XYZ file of N, CA and C in Angstrom:
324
model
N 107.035 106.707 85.808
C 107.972 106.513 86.889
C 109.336 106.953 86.398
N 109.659 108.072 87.341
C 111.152 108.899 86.588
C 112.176 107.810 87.321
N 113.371 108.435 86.598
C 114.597 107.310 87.581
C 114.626 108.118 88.893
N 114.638 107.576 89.883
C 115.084 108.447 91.194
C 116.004 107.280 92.069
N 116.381 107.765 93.148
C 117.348 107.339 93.800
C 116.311 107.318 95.586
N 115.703 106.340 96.269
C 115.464 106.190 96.950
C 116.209 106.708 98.547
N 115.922 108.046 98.984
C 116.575 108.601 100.340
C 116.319 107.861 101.364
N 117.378 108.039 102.048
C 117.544 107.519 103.806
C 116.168 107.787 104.487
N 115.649 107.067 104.610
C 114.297 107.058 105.270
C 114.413 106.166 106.474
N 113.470 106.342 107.394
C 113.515 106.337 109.016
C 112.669 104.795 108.507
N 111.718 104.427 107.711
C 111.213 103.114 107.373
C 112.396 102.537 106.464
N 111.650 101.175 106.306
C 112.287 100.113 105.534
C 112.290 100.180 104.149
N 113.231 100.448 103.534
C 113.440 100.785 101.896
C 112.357 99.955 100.922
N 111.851 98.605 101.565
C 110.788 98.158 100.896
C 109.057 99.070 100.937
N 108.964 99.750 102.643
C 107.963 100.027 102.459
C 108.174 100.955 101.387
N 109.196 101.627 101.960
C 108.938 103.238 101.001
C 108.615 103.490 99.584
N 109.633 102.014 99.094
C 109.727 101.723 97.473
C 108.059 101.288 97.231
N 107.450 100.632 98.272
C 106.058 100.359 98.133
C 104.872 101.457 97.806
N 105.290 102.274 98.711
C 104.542 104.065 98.869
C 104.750 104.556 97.452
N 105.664 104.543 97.006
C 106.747 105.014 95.446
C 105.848 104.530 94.671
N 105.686 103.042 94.837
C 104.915 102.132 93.508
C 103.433 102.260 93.274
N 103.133 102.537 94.390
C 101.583 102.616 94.849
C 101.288 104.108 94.060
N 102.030 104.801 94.431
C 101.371 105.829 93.770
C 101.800 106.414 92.094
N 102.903 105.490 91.632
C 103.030 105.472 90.561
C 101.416 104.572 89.870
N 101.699 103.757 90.286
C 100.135 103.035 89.750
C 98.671 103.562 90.011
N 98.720 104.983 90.645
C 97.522 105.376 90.949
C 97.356 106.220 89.202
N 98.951 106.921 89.208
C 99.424 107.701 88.733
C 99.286 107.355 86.666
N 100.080 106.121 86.736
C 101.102 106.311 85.439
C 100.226 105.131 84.376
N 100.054 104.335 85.378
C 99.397 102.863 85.043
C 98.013 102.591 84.634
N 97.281 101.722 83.613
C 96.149 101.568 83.961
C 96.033 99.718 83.526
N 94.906 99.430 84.061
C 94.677 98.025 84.780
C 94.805 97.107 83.561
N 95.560 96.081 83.956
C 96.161 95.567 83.059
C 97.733 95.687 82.064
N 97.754 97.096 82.490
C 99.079 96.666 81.990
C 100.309 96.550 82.669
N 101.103 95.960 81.857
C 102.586 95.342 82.278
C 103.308 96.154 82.935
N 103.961 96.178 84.475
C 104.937 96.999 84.587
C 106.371 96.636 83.965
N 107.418 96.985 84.109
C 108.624 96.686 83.891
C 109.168 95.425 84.407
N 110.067 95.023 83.853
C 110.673 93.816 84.489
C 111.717 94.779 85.777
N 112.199 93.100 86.596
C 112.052 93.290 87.996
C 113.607 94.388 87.818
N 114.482 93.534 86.916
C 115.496 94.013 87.192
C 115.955 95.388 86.372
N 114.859 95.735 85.609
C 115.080 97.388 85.249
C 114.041 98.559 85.987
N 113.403 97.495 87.103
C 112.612 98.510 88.403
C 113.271 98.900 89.414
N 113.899 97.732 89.546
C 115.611 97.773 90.660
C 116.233 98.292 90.569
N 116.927 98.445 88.970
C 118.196 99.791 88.806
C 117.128 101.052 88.664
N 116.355 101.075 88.344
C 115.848 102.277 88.560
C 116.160 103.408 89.530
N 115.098 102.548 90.497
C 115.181 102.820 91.955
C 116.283 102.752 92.986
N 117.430 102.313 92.253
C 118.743 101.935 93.454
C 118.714 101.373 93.972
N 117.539 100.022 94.210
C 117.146 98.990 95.131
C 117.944 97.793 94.864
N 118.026 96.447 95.345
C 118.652 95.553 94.975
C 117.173 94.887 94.655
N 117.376 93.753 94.144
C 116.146 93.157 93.712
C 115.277 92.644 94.700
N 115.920 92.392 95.595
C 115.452 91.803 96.719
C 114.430 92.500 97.375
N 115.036 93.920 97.518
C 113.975 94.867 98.509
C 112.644 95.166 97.359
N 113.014 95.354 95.730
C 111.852 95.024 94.742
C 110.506 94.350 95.173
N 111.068 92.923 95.335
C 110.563 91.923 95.427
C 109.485 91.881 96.526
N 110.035 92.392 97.585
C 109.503 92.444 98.771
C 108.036 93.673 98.849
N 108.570 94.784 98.046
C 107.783 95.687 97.553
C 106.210 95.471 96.558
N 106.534 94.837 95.993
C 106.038 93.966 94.982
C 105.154 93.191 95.491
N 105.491 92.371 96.277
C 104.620 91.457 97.168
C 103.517 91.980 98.154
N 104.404 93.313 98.746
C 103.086 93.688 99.586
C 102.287 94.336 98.774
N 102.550 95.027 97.781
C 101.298 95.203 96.602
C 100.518 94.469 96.314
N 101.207 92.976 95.742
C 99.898 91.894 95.470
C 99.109 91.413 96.543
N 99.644 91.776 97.788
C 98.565 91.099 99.014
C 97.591 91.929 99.132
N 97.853 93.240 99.125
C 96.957 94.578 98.553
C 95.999 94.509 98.000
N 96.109 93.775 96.771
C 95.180 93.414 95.583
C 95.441 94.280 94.684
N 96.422 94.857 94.440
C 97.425 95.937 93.701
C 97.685 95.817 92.434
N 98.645 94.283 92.681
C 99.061 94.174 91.327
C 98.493 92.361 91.522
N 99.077 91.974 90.534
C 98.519 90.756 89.556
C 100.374 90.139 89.016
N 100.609 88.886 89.880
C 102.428 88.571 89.591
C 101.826 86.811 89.000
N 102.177 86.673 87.666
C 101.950 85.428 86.835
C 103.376 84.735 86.337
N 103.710 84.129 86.734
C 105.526 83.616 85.238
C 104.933 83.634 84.359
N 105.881 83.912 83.511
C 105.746 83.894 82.299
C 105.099 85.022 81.527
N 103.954 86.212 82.183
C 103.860 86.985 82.284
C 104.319 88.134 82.283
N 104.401 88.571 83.813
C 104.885 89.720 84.141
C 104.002 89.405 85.380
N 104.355 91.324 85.956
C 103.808 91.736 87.159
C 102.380 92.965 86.087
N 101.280 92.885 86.479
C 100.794 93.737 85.927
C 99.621 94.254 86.889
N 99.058 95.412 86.513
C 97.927 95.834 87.475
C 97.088 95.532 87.951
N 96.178 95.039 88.808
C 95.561 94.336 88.706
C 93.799 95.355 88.565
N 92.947 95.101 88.550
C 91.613 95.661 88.769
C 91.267 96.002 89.946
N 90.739 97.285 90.077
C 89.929 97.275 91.833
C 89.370 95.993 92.306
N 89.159 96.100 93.371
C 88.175 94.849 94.333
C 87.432 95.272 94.407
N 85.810 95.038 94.023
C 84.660 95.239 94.681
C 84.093 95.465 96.070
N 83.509 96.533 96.341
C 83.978 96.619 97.704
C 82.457 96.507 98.326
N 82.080 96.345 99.653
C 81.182 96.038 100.067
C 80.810 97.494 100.824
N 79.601 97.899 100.554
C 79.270 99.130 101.619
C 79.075 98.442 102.720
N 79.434 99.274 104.316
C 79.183 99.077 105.013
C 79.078 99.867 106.177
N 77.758 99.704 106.512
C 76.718 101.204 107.308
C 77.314 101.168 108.794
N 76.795 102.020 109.586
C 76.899 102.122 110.901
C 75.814 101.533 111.903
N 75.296 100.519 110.913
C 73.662 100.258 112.064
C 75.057 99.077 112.656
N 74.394 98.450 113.792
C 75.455 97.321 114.347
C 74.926 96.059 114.035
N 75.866 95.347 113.688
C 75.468 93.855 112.970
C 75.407 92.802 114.592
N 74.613 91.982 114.038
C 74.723 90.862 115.449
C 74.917 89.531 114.812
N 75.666 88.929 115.526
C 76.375 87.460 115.213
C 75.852 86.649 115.738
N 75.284 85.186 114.369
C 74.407 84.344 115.525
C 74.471 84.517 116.931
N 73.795 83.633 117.451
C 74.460 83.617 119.102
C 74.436 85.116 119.732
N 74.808 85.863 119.448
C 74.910 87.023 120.214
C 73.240 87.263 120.510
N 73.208 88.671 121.867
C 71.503 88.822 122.564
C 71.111 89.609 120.975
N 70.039 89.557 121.047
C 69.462 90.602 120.254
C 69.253 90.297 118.879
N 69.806 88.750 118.240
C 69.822 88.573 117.276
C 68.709 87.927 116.838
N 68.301 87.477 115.843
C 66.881 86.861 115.415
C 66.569 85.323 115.407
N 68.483 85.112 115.913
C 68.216 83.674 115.900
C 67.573 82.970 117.113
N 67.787 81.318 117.424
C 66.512 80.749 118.640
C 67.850 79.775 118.459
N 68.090 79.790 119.995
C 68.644 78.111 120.242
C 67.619 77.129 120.037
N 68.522 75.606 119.468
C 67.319 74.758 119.292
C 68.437 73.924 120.097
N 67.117 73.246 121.068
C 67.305 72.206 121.990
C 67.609 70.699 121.155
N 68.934 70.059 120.818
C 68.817 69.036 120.117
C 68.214 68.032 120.774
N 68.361 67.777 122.100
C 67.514 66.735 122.403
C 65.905 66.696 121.990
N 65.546 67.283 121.544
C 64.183 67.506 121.004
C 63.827 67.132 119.058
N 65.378 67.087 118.796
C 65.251 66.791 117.419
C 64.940 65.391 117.173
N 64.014 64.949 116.066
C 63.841 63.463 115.860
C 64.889 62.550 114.601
């Protein structure tokens, strides 16, 4: 991650700094390790810490990064991901499914 100076963009300086980070970590990073502390990511970027922070966060909801005290902020591991086909799934209850209403008055 070079120093750059974040341009006037038509979005919110957090997403963008987010887009920035995201692909620095596709990029620069590998899982597990430490990024920088907050406040030499901030001057970096020309951000105040705040919009950092905010950046930062929507990464970890992501499953991106990994934010501990005492720590750091660090990469986190892919998520396991679930294949999922095009046949159509059916939800109890719904027609067609395999389940059977059971009449409780009939239960002992």
């Amino acid at each position: 991650m070079g120093t750059t100076q974040l341009e006037t963009v038509p979005e919110p300086k957090y997403w963008h700094l987010k887009t920035v980070l995201s692909n620095a970590l596709d990029s620069e990073f590998a899982v597990g390790e430490i990024l920088p502390n907050e406040r030499d990511l901030a001057a970096r970027f020309g951000v105040a810490r705040a919009t950092l922070r905010q950046a930062l966060e929507q990464l970890e909801l992501e499953g991106r990064l990994q934010r501990r005290r005492g720590v750091g902020t660090t990469v986190a591991p892919p998520r396991v991901g679930v294949a999922v086909g095009e046949a159509p799934h059916a939800w109890p209850g719904s027609g067609g499914d395999a389940w059977q209403p059971v009449d409780s008055s009939l239960r002992r």
